[in-house]
Each structure stands twice: as structure tokens, then as C-alpha cells.
Phi, psi and omega in degrees: 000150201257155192213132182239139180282157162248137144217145228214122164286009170182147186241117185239138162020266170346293171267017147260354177270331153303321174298293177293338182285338194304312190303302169347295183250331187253357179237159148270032189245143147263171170227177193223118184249140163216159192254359165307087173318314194282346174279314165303323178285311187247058127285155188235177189076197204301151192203122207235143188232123168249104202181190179247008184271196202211103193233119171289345161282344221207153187272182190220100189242106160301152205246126164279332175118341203260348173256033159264311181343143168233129139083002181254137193254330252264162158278312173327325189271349196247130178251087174278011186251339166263019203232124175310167174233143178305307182115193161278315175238138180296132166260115161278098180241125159096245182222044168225121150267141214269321181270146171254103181299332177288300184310330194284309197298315183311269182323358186231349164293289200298313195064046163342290184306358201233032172258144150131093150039344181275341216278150175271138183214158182285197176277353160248039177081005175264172193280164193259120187294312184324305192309342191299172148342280205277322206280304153358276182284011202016075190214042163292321178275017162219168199275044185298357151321283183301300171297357182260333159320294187286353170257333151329312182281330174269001155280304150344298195310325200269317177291334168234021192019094207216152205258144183193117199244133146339131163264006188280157140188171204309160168197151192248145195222109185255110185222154169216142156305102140256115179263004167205125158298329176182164210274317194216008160264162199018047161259165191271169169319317164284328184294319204271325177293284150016270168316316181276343174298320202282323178309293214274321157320306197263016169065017166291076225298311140022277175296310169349285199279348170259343149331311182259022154049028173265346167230180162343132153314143161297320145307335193276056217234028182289300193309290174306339171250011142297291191309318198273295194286358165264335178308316181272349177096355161245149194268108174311172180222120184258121183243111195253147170278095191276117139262147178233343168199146184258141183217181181331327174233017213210091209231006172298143177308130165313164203270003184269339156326127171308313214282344177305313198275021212227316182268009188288295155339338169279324184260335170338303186284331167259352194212148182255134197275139177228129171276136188247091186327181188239135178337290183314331180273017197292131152091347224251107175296317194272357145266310170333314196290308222290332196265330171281349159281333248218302169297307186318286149350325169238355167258150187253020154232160212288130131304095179211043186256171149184159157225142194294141161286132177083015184028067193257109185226146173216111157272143003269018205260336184305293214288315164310312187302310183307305163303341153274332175274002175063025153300129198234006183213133184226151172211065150242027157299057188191164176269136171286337178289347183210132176304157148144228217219076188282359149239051194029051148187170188254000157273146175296171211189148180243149193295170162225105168314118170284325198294345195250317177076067134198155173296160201244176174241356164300084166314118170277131174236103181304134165260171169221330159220150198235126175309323188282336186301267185359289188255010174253282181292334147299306188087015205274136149265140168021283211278351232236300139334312177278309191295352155309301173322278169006286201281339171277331185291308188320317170313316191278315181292288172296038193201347178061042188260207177247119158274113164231128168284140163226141195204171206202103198301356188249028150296035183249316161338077202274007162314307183282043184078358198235043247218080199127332172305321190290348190280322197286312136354257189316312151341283140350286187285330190281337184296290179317292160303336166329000000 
């Protein structure tokens, strides 16, 4: 394997953790950082000088200084409004790049901006997608990580003239949420009463007759979305919402239902379980753990994917707790409000604690596009969808990343509006594989 030297006037954490994803995900090189100058000029073959010096011989990404930082989490300590921000394409001059592309990949990995008592959050306590970087620059919807990794590598390339490939290559990921098992089976009587008075006031004559439990729960759509995803080769990821107690936002049957353990079982053999914290559990290590114990018990295989419900992050305490409970893969890297790439890419990552200053064993799996984002927050139709999605894939595919859909089993229905989806559900995933 071909090898590129680095060389760095100081080695930090920070920049090897930037260093290995670069490798990673975007060369097919290993590479070697030393802070020895005279080992680095006379090594030999390709060589990237990260420093404030100047080697003309060699490419050259001036160092700012700022992946020296230990321990500072602040948006004050992170300066995104004085440090240029790169842009969508790299200015290349000579064998000099003008931005140092290692702090912007680091500060949009760790996701720096979105620590400190300042960060603006909605009401349900999450950071606000506008307020980002990216959101700024309007540049959520692309993978700007991965492109400037692929225009790096291929500016090397061209400078030493060397043939040098991604080692990446595309791949698709089908997960679903569940928050409700079902719309109106095995709720109690009174919530079903409730529903059907409020149904027959609003002339829902429809909803009525399915209230009364003469065709399919509505919700109950786990068969069709087995079939359509083993038909394509992928094995789904179901992250179900295990309550031990229900609330406002927590509107699932308890996992102590027979019908709970009766679809964990249903879904086993084809599909892989995930745990979905509970609203009530946000931030909570002792209902978290009680409900990821709780699942564990009734699935026969060890839990350890999950994602937050209502995509509810607080750094670092989300991402700690998951990681004490021995979760090892989490895929809430996304907005509910907006598509895209909220830590400007589409490769898994493994988390980094800033407040600790180390890489972490928590894999982050970025989602990118979501049904309710779409038709809730967008307003998009059916057809508006899709060529949205289409074009977030696309993004994802010329960059040799990971596409992950979030989808929602009761986003089928067509009473509640959804009148049109399963085609955009199917589209999507048959797109992604094409």
C-alpha cells in the first residue's frame, strides 16, 4: 500500500482523529504523521506539510493552530465566525491550500457548535438546524466533508501524479422508527372512545370503520415493509419505542403488552432491533438503561443500535449515556426539520467528546432524509419527494458514502395525509439500489 507522509509542528488527539477519517474514508493510502521535519523532507513519495512553514516541494495545508486546543468546547473558543469558512469547492493555488480544511472537518465531526449554554434549541430541547454552519451558507444539503476529502485527494494526485482512489463505495441503509404499533388496536377503550367521538364530529366516516377493527390496523404495515426491503437486499433497522411508562409524547402501547413482544419476535429473523429512548427518557441514564434492559429481555438478540426519539441530542450527555449502556452504533446524526448532512457527511464516524478530548467507541450512522421532514416540515408532494430524496442520494453516491433513509411505519395512512408515500418509500429505496 502506498503511504503519505504528514507532517504536523504538534500532535494532537484532535488531529489524528481528523487524519484517520480522511484516510478512511477518502485514500486508498496509509499514512504516517510525525512531528520530525528532517524525517519528513527526507522521506520519500507523497507528502502533505500541515504546519505555518512553507515546503515547495511538497503540498501545503496551512495550520492555524486551533486542533492544538484541549478542552475548549465554547462557540467563543470555536471561532466560526472568524476562522474563513471554505466554501463547497477548495481554492487550490501552486501546491497550496488556502483553507485549513483539517479544523472545518474536525469543528463539523465533533460538531463543536452545537456545545455550550448559548446554543439556541427549540422546545424540545434540540440544537435549531438554521442556526448551523452549513445552514448559513446553505450548504446542508450537501456532503461537504466528503467533497472537499475527494477534492484533496485528487489535487494530491494530480500534484504528484499518481493514480489514487476512494476506498469507499456507496451503500444504502433502511431504518424505521416506531412510535406507535398501531393506530387503534390494543389501545384502551376509553382513548378509542375518545377517537371515535372526535371521528363522527369531523364526518370521518373512514377512520370510524377502521377504529372498529374490520380491516388492518393501519399502522400494522411490518409485513410490507419486511417484503419490500428483503426483496432489495436490505436487512431493516426497526428502533422501537420500549415504554415502561406513557406520556405526551410517549403514546406507544408498554412494552409489557403481549402484542409488543409478539412483533419484537416478528421482526427478529429479518430485520435488526434497535432501541428508540423514550421522550421522558431524554438525557435520563436510569430510564434509558431501564428501557434498553426492558427491550433486551424480550428480543433475543443483544441490543446495541439506537436512535433518539423526536431526534432529541444534548452534547456531550446524549452521546455519553448511550455509550455507558454499551450502544455501539447510534443513528440520530440528522435534523427532523431539514434534509441533508448535519455533520457535513455521509460516512459513520465515530463520536469525539470534546469536553474529554478523545475519540469515543460510539459510531455515529448519519441519516439524511426523513418522511415527516418532507411532508411535515417541507410541504413536499409525493411526487416533490421523491426528486428531493433522488438528489440527496445522488449526492451521497458521488462521494461513495452511506445513504440512510428514516421512514416511520405509520407513514402510510392514508386518513392522516399520507395518501401517496408508499410509492415515495419504495422509490427511494429502489433508487438507492439501482
Amino acid at each position: 500500500m502506498m503511504n503519505i507522509s504528514v507532517y504536523a509542528s504538534a500532535i494532537s488527539p484532535r488531529l489524528q482523529y481528523v487524519l484517520d477519517f480522511i484516510f478512511r474514508t477518502g485514500f486508498d493510502t496509509g499514512y504516517t504523521l510525525t512531528t520530525d521535519k528532517d524525517a519528513f523532507l527526507n522521506a520519500d513519495g507523497m507528502k502533505i506539510n500541515y504546519s505555518t512553514d512553507y515546503h515547495a516541494r511538497h503540498i501545503n495545508i496551512k495550520c492555524s493552530g486551533l486542533l492544538d486546543r484541549v478542552g475548549d468546547t465554547s462557540r467563543h473558543g470555536h471561532p466560526f465566525h472568524d476562522l474563513e469558512f471554505p466554501g463547497l469547492q477548495l481554492l487550490f493555488k501552486e501546491n497550496k491550500l488556502k483553507a485549513d480544511i483539517l479544523v472545518w472537518i474536525f469543528l463539523l465531526l465533533s460538531r463543536a457548535e452545537e456545545y455550550g449554554a448559548n446554543v439556541r434549541r427549540d422546545d424540545h430541547g434540540r440544537f435549531v438546524a438554521d442556526q448551523s454552519i452549513l445552514a448559513r451558507h446553505d450548504l446542508l444539503e450537501y456532503p461537504v466533508v466528503d467533497q472537499w476529502i475527494r477534492q484533496l485527494r485528487e489535487f494530491i494526485a494530480r500534484f504528484y501524479n499518481r493514480n489514487l482512489r476512494c476506498p469507499s463505495t456507496f451503500r444504502s441503509i433502511s431504518t424505521i422508527d416506531v412510535d406507535h404499533i398501531s393506530a387503534f388496536r390494543h389501545k384502551s377503550v376509553f382513548r378509542n372512545a375518545l377517537g371515535m367521538a372526535r371521528d363522527i364530529l369531523r364526518l370521518r366516516i373512514v377512520k370510524v370503520v377502521d377504529r372498529m377493527g374490520f380491516r388492518q390496523d393501519p399502522y400494522d404495515t411490518f409485513r410490507d415493509l419486511l417484503d419490500i426491503n428483503e426483496k432489495l437486499g436490505h436487512v431493516p433497522v426497526f428502533f422501537l419505542l420500549t415504554l415502561l411508562r406513557q406520556g405526551p409524547y410517549d403514546r406507544n402501547i408498554p412494552a409489557e403488552h403481549p402484542a409488543f413482544s409478539k412483533l419484537v419476535n416478528a421482526l427478529t429473523p429479518r430485520a435488526d432491533i434497535g432501541l428508540h429512548p423514550s421522550y421522558r427518557a431524554f438525557n435520563s441514564e436510569s430510564a434509558t438503561s431501564a428501557e434498553k434492559k426492558m427491550l433486551e429481555r424480550i428480543s433475543p438478540k443483544e441490543i446495541t443500535k439506537s436512535r433518539q426519539h423526536y431526534i432529541r441530542l444534548s452534547l456531550p450527555r446524549t452521546y455519553r449515556i448511550l455509550n455507558r449502556l454499551g450502544i455501539e452504533e447510534d443513528y440520530s446524526m440528522g435534523y427532523p426539520d431539514r434534509l441533508g448532512f448535519r455533520a457535513g457527511t455521509a460516512h459513520p464516524f465515530h463520536w469525539y467528546d470534546l469536553e474529554m478530548d478523545k475519540v469515543t467507541s460510539l459510531l455515529l450512522v448519519p441519516f439524511q432524509v426523513m418522511d415527516v421532514t418532507m411532508k411535515k416540515h417541507m410541504a413536499l408532494r409525493p411526487d416533490e419527494a421523491i426528486a428531493v430524496g433522488k438528489d440527496i442520494i445522488d449526492r451521497v453516491r458521488d462521494v461513495s458514502a452511506t445513504f440512510c433513509l428514516l421512514w416511520h411505519n405509520s407513514s402510510f395512512y392514508d386518513q392522516e395525509g399520507w395518501m401517496g408515500w408508499l410509492a415515495v418509500y419504495e422509490e427511494l429505496l429502489y433508487y438507492a439500489k439501482s
